[in-house]
Coordinates of C-alpha atoms and ligand atoms in Angstrom, one line a residue:
M1 CA -9.1 -19.8 6.1
A2 CA -7.0 -19.5 3.0
S3 CA -8.7 -18.9 -0.3
Q4 CA -8.2 -21.3 -3.1
E5 CA -6.1 -18.8 -4.9
Q6 CA -3.8 -18.4 -1.8
L7 CA -3.5 -22.2 -1.4
S8 CA -2.3 -22.6 -5.0
A9 CA 0.1 -19.8 -4.6
I10 CA 1.4 -21.3 -1.6
K11 CA 1.8 -24.9 -3.1
R12 CA 3.6 -23.5 -6.2
A13 CA 6.1 -21.4 -4.3
K14 CA 9.7 -22.1 -3.9
V15 CA 11.0 -20.3 -0.7
L16 CA 14.4 -19.6 0.7
M17 CA 14.8 -19.2 4.3
V18 CA 18.0 -17.8 5.6
G19 CA 18.8 -18.5 9.2
A20 CA 17.3 -21.2 11.2
G21 CA 17.6 -19.9 14.8
G22 CA 14.9 -18.8 17.2
I23 CA 12.9 -17.2 14.4
G24 CA 13.8 -19.5 11.6
C25 CA 12.8 -22.7 13.5
E26 CA 9.4 -21.3 14.2
L27 CA 9.1 -20.1 10.6
L28 CA 9.9 -23.5 9.1
K29 CA 7.1 -25.1 11.4
T30 CA 4.6 -22.3 10.3
L31 CA 5.5 -22.5 6.6
A32 CA 5.0 -26.2 6.7
L33 CA 1.7 -25.9 8.5
S34 CA 0.5 -23.3 6.1
G35 CA 0.9 -25.6 3.2
F36 CA 4.3 -24.6 1.7
Q37 CA 5.9 -27.7 -0.1
D38 CA 9.3 -26.5 -1.3
I39 CA 11.4 -25.0 1.3
H40 CA 15.2 -24.4 1.2
I41 CA 17.1 -23.4 4.3
I42 CA 20.5 -21.9 4.7
D43 CA 22.1 -21.7 8.1
M44 CA 25.8 -21.8 9.0
D45 CA 25.4 -23.0 12.5
T46 CA 24.8 -26.3 14.2
I47 CA 22.5 -26.0 17.2
E48 CA 23.7 -23.7 19.8
V49 CA 23.0 -24.8 23.4
S50 CA 22.0 -21.4 24.4
N51 CA 19.3 -21.5 21.6
L52 CA 17.8 -24.7 22.7
N53 CA 15.2 -23.3 25.0
R54 CA 13.5 -21.6 22.2
Q55 CA 14.2 -23.8 19.2
F56 CA 11.6 -26.3 20.1
L57 CA 12.1 -28.4 16.9
F58 CA 15.8 -28.8 17.5
R59 CA 15.4 -30.3 21.0
Q60 CA 17.1 -33.6 21.8
S61 CA 19.3 -33.4 18.8
H62 CA 16.5 -33.5 16.2
V63 CA 17.2 -31.2 13.4
A64 CA 14.4 -29.0 12.4
R65 CA 14.0 -30.6 9.0
D66 CA 13.4 -34.1 10.4
A67 CA 11.0 -32.7 13.1
V68 CA 8.9 -30.9 10.5
L69 CA 9.0 -33.9 8.1
R70 CA 7.5 -36.0 10.8
F71 CA 4.1 -34.0 10.5
R72 CA 4.4 -32.9 6.9
P73 CA 6.2 -36.1 5.3
N74 CA 5.4 -35.0 1.8
I75 CA 6.9 -31.6 1.7
S76 CA 10.4 -31.1 0.3
I77 CA 12.9 -29.3 2.8
T78 CA 16.4 -28.7 1.5
P79 CA 18.9 -27.6 4.2
Y80 CA 22.3 -26.0 3.4
H81 CA 24.7 -26.0 6.3
A82 CA 26.7 -23.1 5.0
N83 CA 27.4 -19.4 5.3
V84 CA 24.9 -17.4 3.0
K85 CA 27.9 -15.3 2.1
E86 CA 29.5 -18.2 0.3
S87 CA 30.0 -17.7 -3.4
C88 CA 27.6 -20.7 -4.5
F89 CA 24.6 -18.6 -3.1
N90 CA 25.0 -16.2 -6.0
V91 CA 22.4 -14.2 -7.9
D92 CA 21.5 -17.2 -10.0
F93 CA 20.9 -19.2 -7.0
F94 CA 18.6 -16.5 -5.5
K95 CA 16.7 -16.2 -8.9
E96 CA 15.4 -19.8 -8.4
F97 CA 13.1 -18.7 -5.5
D98 CA 9.7 -16.9 -5.3
V99 CA 10.5 -15.2 -2.1
V100 CA 13.3 -15.0 0.4
L101 CA 12.5 -14.9 4.1
N102 CA 15.3 -13.8 6.6
G103 CA 15.5 -15.1 10.1
L104 CA 19.1 -13.8 10.7
D105 CA 20.7 -12.3 13.6
N106 CA 23.4 -9.9 12.3
L107 CA 23.5 -6.8 10.1
D108 CA 26.2 -8.1 7.9
A109 CA 24.3 -11.3 6.6
R110 CA 21.2 -9.1 6.3
R111 CA 22.9 -6.6 4.0
H112 CA 24.3 -9.4 1.9
V113 CA 20.9 -11.0 1.3
N114 CA 19.4 -7.6 0.8
R115 CA 21.9 -7.0 -2.2
L116 CA 21.4 -10.4 -3.6
C117 CA 17.6 -10.1 -3.6
L118 CA 18.0 -6.6 -5.3
A119 CA 20.2 -8.0 -7.9
A120 CA 18.0 -11.0 -8.5
D121 CA 14.9 -9.2 -8.3
I122 CA 13.4 -11.5 -5.7
P123 CA 11.1 -10.1 -3.0
L124 CA 12.6 -10.3 0.6
V125 CA 10.7 -10.5 3.9
E126 CA 13.0 -9.3 6.6
S127 CA 12.5 -10.0 10.5
G128 CA 14.2 -9.4 13.8
T129 CA 13.2 -9.8 17.5
T130 CA 14.8 -8.4 20.7
G131 CA 13.0 -9.8 23.7
F132 CA 9.4 -8.6 23.4
L133 CA 10.0 -6.4 20.6
G134 CA 9.9 -7.5 17.1
Q135 CA 9.3 -6.6 13.4
V136 CA 8.6 -7.8 9.9
T137 CA 9.4 -5.7 6.7
V138 CA 8.7 -6.4 3.1
H139 CA 11.2 -5.2 0.5
L140 CA 10.5 -5.4 -3.2
K141 CA 13.0 -3.8 -5.6
G142 CA 11.6 -0.5 -6.9
K143 CA 8.4 -0.7 -5.0
T144 CA 9.4 -0.5 -1.4
E145 CA 12.4 0.5 0.5
C146 CA 15.3 -1.9 0.5
Y147 CA 16.7 -3.0 3.9
E148 CA 19.5 -0.6 3.6
C149 CA 17.4 2.5 2.5
Q150 CA 17.7 3.8 6.1
P151 CA 20.8 3.8 8.1
K152 CA 20.8 1.2 10.8
P153 CA 21.6 2.2 14.4
A154 CA 25.2 1.5 15.0
P155 CA 26.1 -1.0 17.7
K156 CA 26.3 0.6 21.1
T157 CA 29.7 1.9 21.7
Y158 CA 31.5 3.6 24.6
P159 CA 34.1 6.1 24.9
V160 CA 37.4 4.9 25.7
C161 CA 38.1 7.0 28.7
T162 CA 34.9 5.7 30.3
I163 CA 36.0 2.2 29.8
T164 CA 39.6 2.6 30.8
S165 CA 39.3 5.2 33.7
T166 CA 35.7 6.3 34.6
P167 CA 33.3 3.5 34.4
S168 CA 29.9 4.4 35.8
K169 CA 27.8 1.3 34.9
F170 CA 28.3 -2.3 35.1
V171 CA 28.3 -2.7 31.2
H172 CA 31.5 -0.5 31.2
C173 CA 33.1 -3.0 33.4
I174 CA 32.0 -5.8 31.2
V175 CA 33.4 -4.1 28.1
W176 CA 36.7 -3.4 30.0
A177 CA 36.9 -7.1 31.1
K178 CA 35.9 -8.5 27.7
D179 CA 37.6 -6.2 25.2
L180 CA 40.6 -5.2 27.0
L181 CA 41.5 -7.7 29.7
F182 CA 40.3 -10.8 28.2
A183 CA 41.7 -9.7 24.7
K184 CA 45.1 -8.9 26.3
L185 CA 45.5 -12.0 28.1
F186 CA 43.9 -14.6 25.8
G187 CA 43.9 -13.0 22.5
D188 CA 46.4 -11.8 19.9
K189 CA 49.5 -10.5 22.0
N190 CA 50.4 -7.9 19.5
Q191 CA 47.0 -6.2 19.2
E192 CA 46.4 -2.5 20.1
N193 CA 44.9 -2.5 23.5
D194 CA 44.0 0.5 25.5
L195 CA 44.6 -1.2 28.8
N196 CA 47.6 0.2 30.6
V197 CA 50.2 -2.5 30.4
R198 CA 53.3 -0.7 31.7
S199 CA 54.0 -0.9 35.5
S200 CA 55.1 2.3 37.4
D201 CA 58.8 1.3 37.4
T202 CA 58.8 1.1 33.7
A203 CA 56.4 3.8 32.9
N204 CA 58.9 6.4 32.3
L205 CA 61.2 4.4 30.2
S206 CA 60.8 4.1 26.3
E207 CA 58.0 2.4 24.9
H208 CA 60.1 -0.7 24.7
S209 CA 59.8 -1.1 28.5
E210 CA 58.4 -4.2 29.8
D211 CA 54.9 -5.3 29.0
V212 CA 53.6 -6.5 32.5
F213 CA 51.5 -9.2 30.7
E214 CA 54.6 -11.1 29.6
C215 CA 55.2 -14.0 31.8
R216 CA 58.7 -13.7 33.3
K217 CA 61.3 -16.4 33.0
D218 CA 60.8 -18.9 35.8
E219 CA 57.6 -17.2 37.0
D220 CA 55.1 -19.7 38.3
I221 CA 51.5 -19.4 37.3
E222 CA 50.2 -18.2 40.6
R223 CA 52.7 -15.5 40.8
Y224 CA 52.1 -14.5 37.3
G225 CA 48.4 -14.3 38.0
R226 CA 48.9 -12.4 41.1
R227 CA 51.0 -9.9 39.4
I228 CA 48.5 -9.3 36.6
Y229 CA 45.8 -9.0 39.2
D230 CA 47.7 -6.4 41.1
H231 CA 48.5 -4.5 38.1
V232 CA 45.1 -4.1 36.6
F233 CA 42.9 -3.7 39.8
G234 CA 45.5 -2.2 41.9
H235 CA 48.2 -0.3 40.1
N236 CA 46.0 0.9 37.1
I237 CA 43.5 2.3 39.6
E238 CA 46.3 4.3 41.4
V239 CA 47.4 5.6 38.1
A240 CA 43.8 6.6 37.3
L241 CA 43.6 8.3 40.8
S242 CA 46.7 10.3 40.2
N243 CA 44.8 12.4 37.7
E244 CA 43.0 14.6 40.3
E245 CA 40.9 16.6 37.8
T246 CA 39.0 13.3 36.8
W247 CA 37.7 12.9 40.3
K248 CA 36.5 16.4 41.2
N249 CA 32.9 15.4 40.6
R250 CA 33.1 11.9 40.8
N251 CA 33.5 9.2 43.6
K252 CA 37.1 8.0 43.7
P253 CA 37.7 4.3 43.0
R254 CA 39.4 2.0 45.4
P255 CA 42.5 0.0 44.3
I256 CA 42.1 -3.7 45.1
Y257 CA 45.3 -5.8 45.4
S258 CA 45.3 -9.6 45.6
K259 CA 46.6 -9.5 49.2
D260 CA 43.5 -7.5 50.1
V261 CA 41.2 -10.4 48.9
L262 CA 43.3 -13.4 49.3
P263 CA 45.8 -13.8 52.1
E264 CA 49.3 -14.9 51.3
E265 CA 49.2 -18.3 53.1
Q266 CA 45.7 -19.1 51.7
T267 CA 46.9 -18.2 48.0
K268 CA 49.6 -20.9 48.4
E269 CA 47.3 -23.5 49.9
N270 CA 44.6 -22.9 47.3
G271 CA 46.9 -22.3 44.7
N272 CA 48.5 -25.7 45.1
E273 CA 45.2 -27.5 45.4
E274 CA 43.6 -25.8 42.4
K275 CA 46.7 -25.8 40.2
G276 CA 45.7 -26.9 36.7
C277 CA 41.9 -26.5 37.0
A278 CA 41.7 -23.8 34.3
A279 CA 44.3 -25.5 32.2
D280 CA 42.0 -28.4 32.0
D281 CA 39.3 -26.3 30.4
V282 CA 41.5 -24.1 28.1
S283 CA 43.8 -25.6 25.6
A284 CA 47.2 -23.9 25.7
M285 CA 46.9 -23.9 21.9
D286 CA 44.0 -21.6 22.1
I287 CA 45.6 -19.1 24.1
G288 CA 46.7 -16.2 21.9
N289 CA 43.9 -16.7 19.6
L290 CA 40.9 -16.4 21.6
T291 CA 38.2 -13.9 21.2
F292 CA 35.4 -13.6 23.7
D293 CA 32.5 -16.1 22.9
K294 CA 29.3 -15.8 24.9
D295 CA 28.9 -19.6 24.6
D296 CA 32.3 -20.3 26.2
Q297 CA 31.6 -20.8 29.9
L298 CA 35.1 -20.3 31.0
A299 CA 35.2 -16.9 29.2
V300 CA 32.0 -15.8 30.6
E301 CA 33.1 -16.8 34.1
F302 CA 36.3 -15.0 33.8
V303 CA 34.7 -11.8 32.3
T304 CA 32.1 -11.9 35.1
A305 CA 34.6 -12.1 37.9
A306 CA 36.9 -9.3 36.4
A307 CA 34.0 -7.0 35.6
N308 CA 32.7 -7.6 39.3
I309 CA 36.1 -6.9 40.8
R310 CA 36.3 -3.7 38.8
A311 CA 32.7 -2.8 39.6
S312 CA 33.6 -3.2 43.3
S313 CA 36.4 -0.8 42.9
F314 CA 34.1 1.8 41.4
G315 CA 31.4 1.4 43.7
I316 CA 29.1 -0.1 40.9
P317 CA 26.6 -2.7 42.0
L318 CA 27.7 -6.3 41.4
H319 CA 25.9 -8.7 39.0
S320 CA 25.3 -12.3 38.8
L321 CA 26.9 -14.7 36.1
F322 CA 23.6 -14.9 34.3
E323 CA 23.1 -11.1 34.3
A324 CA 26.8 -10.5 33.2
K325 CA 26.4 -13.1 30.4
G326 CA 23.5 -11.2 29.2
I327 CA 25.3 -8.0 29.0
A328 CA 28.7 -9.4 27.7
G329 CA 27.1 -11.2 24.9
N330 CA 24.6 -8.3 24.3
I331 CA 22.0 -10.9 24.8
V332 CA 18.4 -9.5 25.2
H333 CA 17.1 -12.7 26.5
A334 CA 14.8 -14.0 23.7
V335 CA 11.1 -14.6 24.1
A336 CA 9.8 -17.6 22.3
T337 CA 6.3 -16.1 21.9
T338 CA 7.8 -13.1 20.0
N339 CA 9.6 -15.3 17.6
A340 CA 6.4 -17.3 17.1
I341 CA 4.4 -14.1 16.5
I342 CA 7.1 -12.8 14.1
A343 CA 7.2 -16.0 12.2
G344 CA 3.4 -15.9 11.7
L345 CA 3.7 -12.4 10.3
I346 CA 6.5 -13.4 7.9
V347 CA 4.3 -16.1 6.5
I348 CA 1.4 -13.7 6.1
E349 CA 3.6 -11.2 4.2
A350 CA 5.1 -13.9 2.1
I351 CA 1.6 -15.0 1.1
K352 CA 0.7 -11.5 0.0
V353 CA 4.0 -11.3 -2.0
L354 CA 3.2 -14.5 -3.7
Q355 CA -0.2 -13.3 -4.6
K356 CA 1.3 -10.0 -5.8
D357 CA -1.1 -8.1 -3.4
N358 CA 0.9 -5.0 -3.8
N359 CA -1.5 -2.7 -2.0
N360 CA -1.6 -4.6 1.3
Y361 CA 2.0 -5.2 2.2
R362 CA 2.7 -4.2 5.8
M363 CA 5.8 -3.6 8.0
T364 CA 4.6 -4.8 11.5
Y365 CA 6.2 -4.0 14.6
C366 CA 5.6 -6.2 17.7
L367 CA 5.4 -3.9 20.7
E368 CA 6.5 -4.6 24.2
H369 CA 3.8 -2.7 26.1
P370 CA 0.4 -3.3 24.7
S371 CA -1.0 -0.9 27.2
R372 CA -2.4 1.3 24.5
K373 CA -4.3 -1.7 23.1
L374 CA -1.8 -2.4 20.4
L375 CA 0.4 -5.4 20.4
L376 CA 1.0 -5.3 16.7
M377 CA 1.6 -2.2 14.7
P378 CA 1.2 -2.5 10.9
V379 CA 2.5 0.3 8.7
E380 CA 2.4 0.7 5.0
P381 CA 5.8 0.3 3.6
Y382 CA 7.8 3.3 2.2
E383 CA 8.9 3.9 -1.2
P384 CA 12.5 3.3 -2.0
N385 CA 14.9 6.1 -0.6
R386 CA 16.1 7.9 -3.6
S387 CA 19.4 8.6 -2.0
C388 CA 20.1 5.0 -0.9
Y389 CA 23.5 4.0 -2.3
V390 CA 22.4 0.3 -2.4
C391 CA 19.0 0.4 -4.3
S392 CA 19.5 3.7 -6.1
E393 CA 22.5 4.9 -8.2
T394 CA 23.2 7.9 -5.9
P395 CA 26.9 8.4 -5.5
L396 CA 28.5 8.7 -2.0
S397 CA 31.0 11.3 -1.1
L398 CA 34.1 10.7 0.9
E399 CA 36.3 13.3 2.5
V400 CA 39.7 12.0 3.0
N401 CA 43.2 13.2 3.3
T402 CA 44.4 11.7 -0.1
Q403 CA 48.0 12.2 0.6
R404 CA 48.0 10.6 4.0
S405 CA 45.3 7.9 3.9
K406 CA 46.3 4.6 2.3
L407 CA 44.4 2.4 0.1
R408 CA 44.3 -0.1 3.0
D409 CA 42.5 2.3 5.2
F410 CA 39.9 3.0 2.5
V411 CA 39.4 -0.7 2.0
E412 CA 39.0 -1.6 5.6
K413 CA 37.2 1.3 7.1
I414 CA 35.0 2.2 4.3
I415 CA 34.5 -0.6 1.8
K416 CA 34.3 -3.3 4.3
A417 CA 33.2 -1.7 7.5
K418 CA 30.8 0.9 6.3
L419 CA 29.7 -0.5 2.9
G420 CA 29.6 -4.2 3.9
M421 CA 31.4 -5.6 0.8
N422 CA 33.1 -8.8 0.9
F423 CA 35.0 -9.1 -2.4
P424 CA 35.5 -5.5 -3.5
L425 CA 36.8 -4.3 -6.8
I426 CA 37.9 -0.7 -6.9
M427 CA 38.4 1.2 -10.1
Q428 CA 39.1 4.6 -11.2
G429 CA 38.0 5.0 -14.7
A430 CA 39.3 1.9 -16.4
S431 CA 42.1 1.2 -14.1
I432 CA 41.6 -1.3 -11.4
L433 CA 43.2 -0.2 -8.2
Y434 CA 42.3 -3.2 -6.0
E435 CA 40.5 -6.6 -6.5
V436 CA 40.1 -9.7 -4.5
G437 CA 39.5 -13.0 -6.1
E438 CA 40.7 -16.5 -6.0
D439 CA 41.6 -16.7 -9.7
L440 CA 43.8 -13.5 -9.8
E441 CA 47.3 -13.9 -11.5
E442 CA 50.2 -13.9 -8.9
D443 CA 51.6 -10.7 -10.3
M444 CA 48.3 -8.9 -10.0
V445 CA 47.9 -10.2 -6.4
A446 CA 51.4 -8.5 -5.7
I447 CA 50.5 -5.3 -7.3
Y448 CA 47.3 -4.9 -5.4
A449 CA 49.1 -5.9 -2.1
A450 CA 51.6 -3.1 -2.8
N451 CA 48.9 -0.6 -3.7
L452 CA 47.1 -1.2 -0.3
E453 CA 50.3 0.2 1.3
K454 CA 50.2 3.4 -0.9
A455 CA 48.6 6.7 -0.1
L456 CA 45.6 7.4 -2.4
S457 CA 47.4 10.1 -4.2
E458 CA 50.3 7.9 -4.9
L459 CA 48.5 5.0 -6.6
P460 CA 49.3 4.2 -10.2
S461 CA 46.1 6.0 -11.0
P462 CA 46.4 8.8 -8.4
V463 CA 43.2 9.4 -6.3
T464 CA 42.8 13.1 -5.6
S465 CA 40.1 15.7 -4.9
G466 CA 37.5 15.2 -7.6
S467 CA 38.3 11.6 -8.4
V468 CA 35.4 9.2 -8.8
L469 CA 35.8 5.7 -7.8
T470 CA 33.6 2.9 -8.6
V471 CA 33.4 0.1 -6.1
E472 CA 31.9 -3.2 -6.9
D473 CA 31.3 -6.4 -5.1
L474 CA 31.1 -9.0 -7.7
Q475 CA 29.5 -11.5 -5.4
Q476 CA 26.7 -9.3 -4.3
E477 CA 26.4 -7.9 -7.9
F478 CA 26.3 -4.5 -6.3
S479 CA 28.3 -1.4 -7.2
C480 CA 28.4 2.3 -6.3
S481 CA 30.4 5.4 -7.0
I482 CA 32.2 7.4 -4.4
N483 CA 33.2 11.0 -5.1
I484 CA 36.4 11.8 -3.4
K485 CA 37.2 15.2 -1.8
H486 CA 40.5 15.9 -0.2
R487 CA 40.4 17.3 3.4
E488 CA 43.6 18.1 5.2
E489 CA 42.6 17.6 8.7
F490 CA 40.2 15.4 10.7
D491 CA 39.2 15.5 14.5
E492 CA 40.9 12.6 15.9
E493 CA 38.3 12.1 18.5
K494 CA 35.2 12.8 16.4
E495 CA 36.4 11.3 13.2
P496 CA 38.8 8.5 14.3
D497 CA 38.6 6.9 10.8
G498 CA 40.3 9.9 9.5
M499 CA 37.6 9.9 6.7
L500 CA 34.1 11.1 6.4
L501 CA 31.5 9.3 4.3
T502 CA 28.4 11.1 3.2
G503 CA 25.3 10.5 1.3
W504 CA 24.3 7.8 3.4
V505 CA 24.6 8.4 7.2
E506 CA 25.0 6.0 10.0
A507 CA 22.6 6.5 12.9
P508 CA 24.4 8.6 15.7
V509 CA 26.5 6.7 18.1
D510 CA 26.5 7.5 21.7
N511 CA 30.0 9.1 21.5
D512 CA 31.3 11.6 24.1
N513 CA 34.4 13.1 23.0
N514 CA 36.6 9.9 22.6
K515 CA 37.0 7.2 20.2
P516 CA 34.3 4.7 20.8
I517 CA 34.7 1.0 22.1
R518 CA 31.7 -1.1 20.8
N519 CA 29.8 -3.7 22.6
D520 CA 28.7 -6.5 20.2
E521 CA 25.8 -6.2 18.0
S522 CA 22.5 -6.8 19.0
T523 CA 20.8 -9.9 17.8
S524 CA 17.8 -8.0 16.6
N525 CA 17.4 -6.8 13.0
A526 CA 18.1 -3.2 13.9
L527 CA 15.9 -2.6 16.7
P528 CA 17.5 -0.3 19.1
S529 CA 20.1 -2.0 21.1
V530 CA 18.7 -2.3 24.6
E531 CA 21.1 -3.1 27.4
T532 CA 19.7 -5.9 29.2
L533 CA 19.5 -5.7 33.0
E534 CA 21.0 -2.2 33.1
G535 CA 19.5 0.7 34.7
E536 CA 19.1 2.6 31.5
K537 CA 17.2 -0.2 29.9
D538 CA 13.9 0.9 31.2
D539 CA 14.3 4.4 29.8
E540 CA 15.2 3.0 26.4
I541 CA 12.3 0.7 26.0
Q542 CA 9.8 3.3 27.4
E543 CA 10.9 5.6 24.6
T544 CA 10.9 2.9 21.9
S545 CA 7.3 2.1 22.9
E546 CA 6.2 5.6 23.0
V547 CA 7.8 6.4 19.8
V548 CA 6.2 3.4 17.9
E549 CA 3.0 4.4 19.3
A550 CA 3.3 7.8 18.0
F551 CA 4.7 6.6 14.7
A552 CA 1.6 4.3 14.4
G553 CA -0.7 7.3 14.8
K554 CA -0.8 7.7 11.1
K555 CA -0.8 5.3 8.3
R556 CA 1.5 6.5 5.6
K557 CA 1.0 6.2 1.9
L558 CA 3.7 5.3 -0.5
S559 CA 2.9 8.5 -2.4
E560 CA 3.3 10.8 0.7
V561 CA 6.7 9.6 1.6
S562 CA 8.6 11.9 -0.6
E563 CA 7.3 14.9 1.2
V564 CA 8.6 13.9 4.8
T565 CA 11.8 12.0 5.6
A566 CA 10.7 8.5 6.1
P567 CA 11.2 7.0 9.4
D568 CA 13.4 4.0 9.9
P569 CA 11.5 0.9 9.2
S570 CA 14.2 -1.3 10.6
G571 CA 13.9 0.1 14.1
P572 CA 11.7 2.5 15.8
S573 CA 14.5 4.2 17.5
S574 CA 15.2 6.9 15.1
I575 CA 11.8 8.0 14.1
N576 CA 10.8 10.6 16.6
Q577 CA 11.9 13.5 14.3
N578 CA 8.7 13.3 12.3
K579 CA 6.3 12.2 15.0
P580 CA 2.9 12.1 13.6
E581 CA 0.3 13.1 16.1
K582 CA -0.4 10.5 19.0
L583 CA -3.5 8.6 19.1
D584 CA -5.4 9.2 22.1
I585 CA -7.1 5.9 23.1
D586 CA -8.8 5.4 26.5
D587 CA -6.1 3.5 28.5
K588 CA -8.6 2.2 31.1
D589 CA -10.2 -0.4 28.8
D590 CA -8.1 -3.4 29.1
E591 CA -9.1 -4.9 25.9
L592 CA -6.1 -5.7 23.7
I593 CA -6.4 -5.0 20.0
I594 CA -4.3 -6.8 17.4
S595 CA -4.7 -4.5 14.7
D596 CA -4.4 -5.2 11.0
D597 CA -6.5 -2.3 10.0
W598 CA -5.8 1.2 11.2
E599 CA -9.1 2.5 10.2
S600 CA -11.0 0.2 12.5
L601 CA -8.8 1.3 15.4
T602 CA -9.7 5.0 14.8
K603 CA -13.3 4.0 14.4
K604 CA -13.3 2.3 17.7
K605 CA -11.9 5.3 19.3
K606 CA -14.8 7.5 18.0
L607 CA -17.3 5.0 19.3
Ligands
ATP701 N1 26.0 -15.5 7.3 C1 25.1 -16.5 7.8 N2 24.8 -17.5 7.0 C2 24.0 -18.4 7.4 N3 23.3 -18.4 8.6 C3 23.6 -17.4 9.4 C4 24.4 -16.3 9.0 N4 24.5 -15.5 10.1 C5 23.7 -15.9 11.0 N5 23.1 -17.0 10.6 C6 22.1 -17.9 11.4 O1 21.0 -17.2 11.6 C7 20.4 -17.7 12.9 C8 20.0 -16.5 13.8 O2 19.3 -17.0 14.7 P1 19.2 -16.6 16.4 O3 18.5 -17.6 17.1 O4 20.5 -16.2 16.7 O5 18.5 -15.3 16.2 P2 16.9 -15.0 16.0 O6 16.3 -16.0 15.0 O7 16.7 -13.6 15.8 O8 16.1 -15.4 17.4 P3 16.5 -15.2 18.9 O9 17.7 -14.3 18.9 O10 15.3 -14.8 19.4 O11 16.9 -16.7 19.2 C9 21.5 -18.7 13.6 O12 21.0 -20.0 13.4 C10 22.8 -18.3 12.7 O13 23.4 -19.5 12.5
ZN702 ZN1 17.7 1.1 -0.6

């Protein structure tokens, strides 16, 4: 039962929810049932069919708002059908709220909201789920870590040679089918693509030799399809086989040609009968612009089929459409109960925030294996990381070849990809090197466009070793400094960006010795990306649970944190370096404890 004090804090509060998906929908219901009266919701999407099974309030085309208003007619729910990154959701907008509650599914939007909450000094309650795993964290400027204080695990990536030549798991075949074959056939024609697109008779010719993916004059669609099939599943496998070194300790793949799977006559018959079937579903207009979308059934079917043919070549077990979709979309199939638990925990933390109950905030992990009696693992939040480039003023350092790297590389690979800025302004001292904005004068736009193509050391205000750049995102009201250090050479394989950003380090990527290809981001906050349905999944989950259990063995005080490196609150995967001692609870007792109080647990142990 809520106290009078809590009830009045709840009634007075104006809350902003960002994201109305699996978690958000549950959250809206729980907020309404808990007595919140003024709720604003930003979500950029309309209802996705793949979410319907767990967005109970959206069923049968009811929008969440209307559904909730039916049982709480007197509360105010204000929806914004928009991207939270739009400029109308600026710092002033955020300042109107008492607390912001995130139910997002991507890192980019989460980082954006984190920065706005810091700039507006509004508390943020973050959340994420991945299947049975989930977490809720509380972020208050200056008091606890911000969402970006700890580097987030990078999305799972794979070395190029594994994808192009030596796949050993089904996920490698999926990445190949999705990021190389699908992209080459249906995406931008001029893209850089690691698929071998030259046939044997043209392989020795200049790089202007024929791209086999070009449809030849007067070539009918069946013949074209057959040619592509033979090239990617037959010829390319032969090319890979010709490198004998590769197969010394590996099973050799088997080339598959269309004639092996589809006899000539049958092709013609079926070809004639089924002619036009794909064309009915895909608009010719879209071809050339498509990127893989897990909600596009035809794209999923294509990728599943192509991945299975490749898997069969390499002796990898085949997978169903459902399984392949999960892997291709990096979907850890959502568990409605986890979302409900997480939504409840968000509301509990939100109420503490409203009451300024500073000593009782908890980051709570929802575990998958409650075998050690714990389903929920509460941990005290950590102090802000003093070297966080987002919430502290610590400068970053960048090693870069200032004579070779262009400003464009710096903007794309560092400012946008690594620092997550949308509208960057780059300055050296008082001179502006680059700026994005709608109200820029034309001549300035031209100057900045020209700057993008210049090497850093050739800019109007040359950037050389020892330069200090200030980078700002005006929309996020966020700025940081970057100390530049010239470095002549970079390892192309290990440092493919040709630059090295330090001061804030990304979690290590599973990167052999090649430039990585990534699978899509996990939907989770930053829980370790778990490959659904893959053999390695179990190991990962096992490790995750163990680590969380170990981590939970000790409740950390804010004051202790400076002595030891804080674990990553956004995901248990990177915390094993500082494993506190494990709690040894008798496993035979089946009773499940949902703990909100660590002391009571340890007491129980003694008893
Ligand atoms: N930049 C953004 N601006 C506004 N809304 C966003 C933005 N990015 C993502 N969203 C919304 O966040 C919601 C995330 O919900 P989604 O169901 O995908 O994940 P979830 O809540 O973690 O739960 P689950 O994956 O378990 O269903 C989506 O409705 C999506 O439209
Ligand atoms: Zn921080």
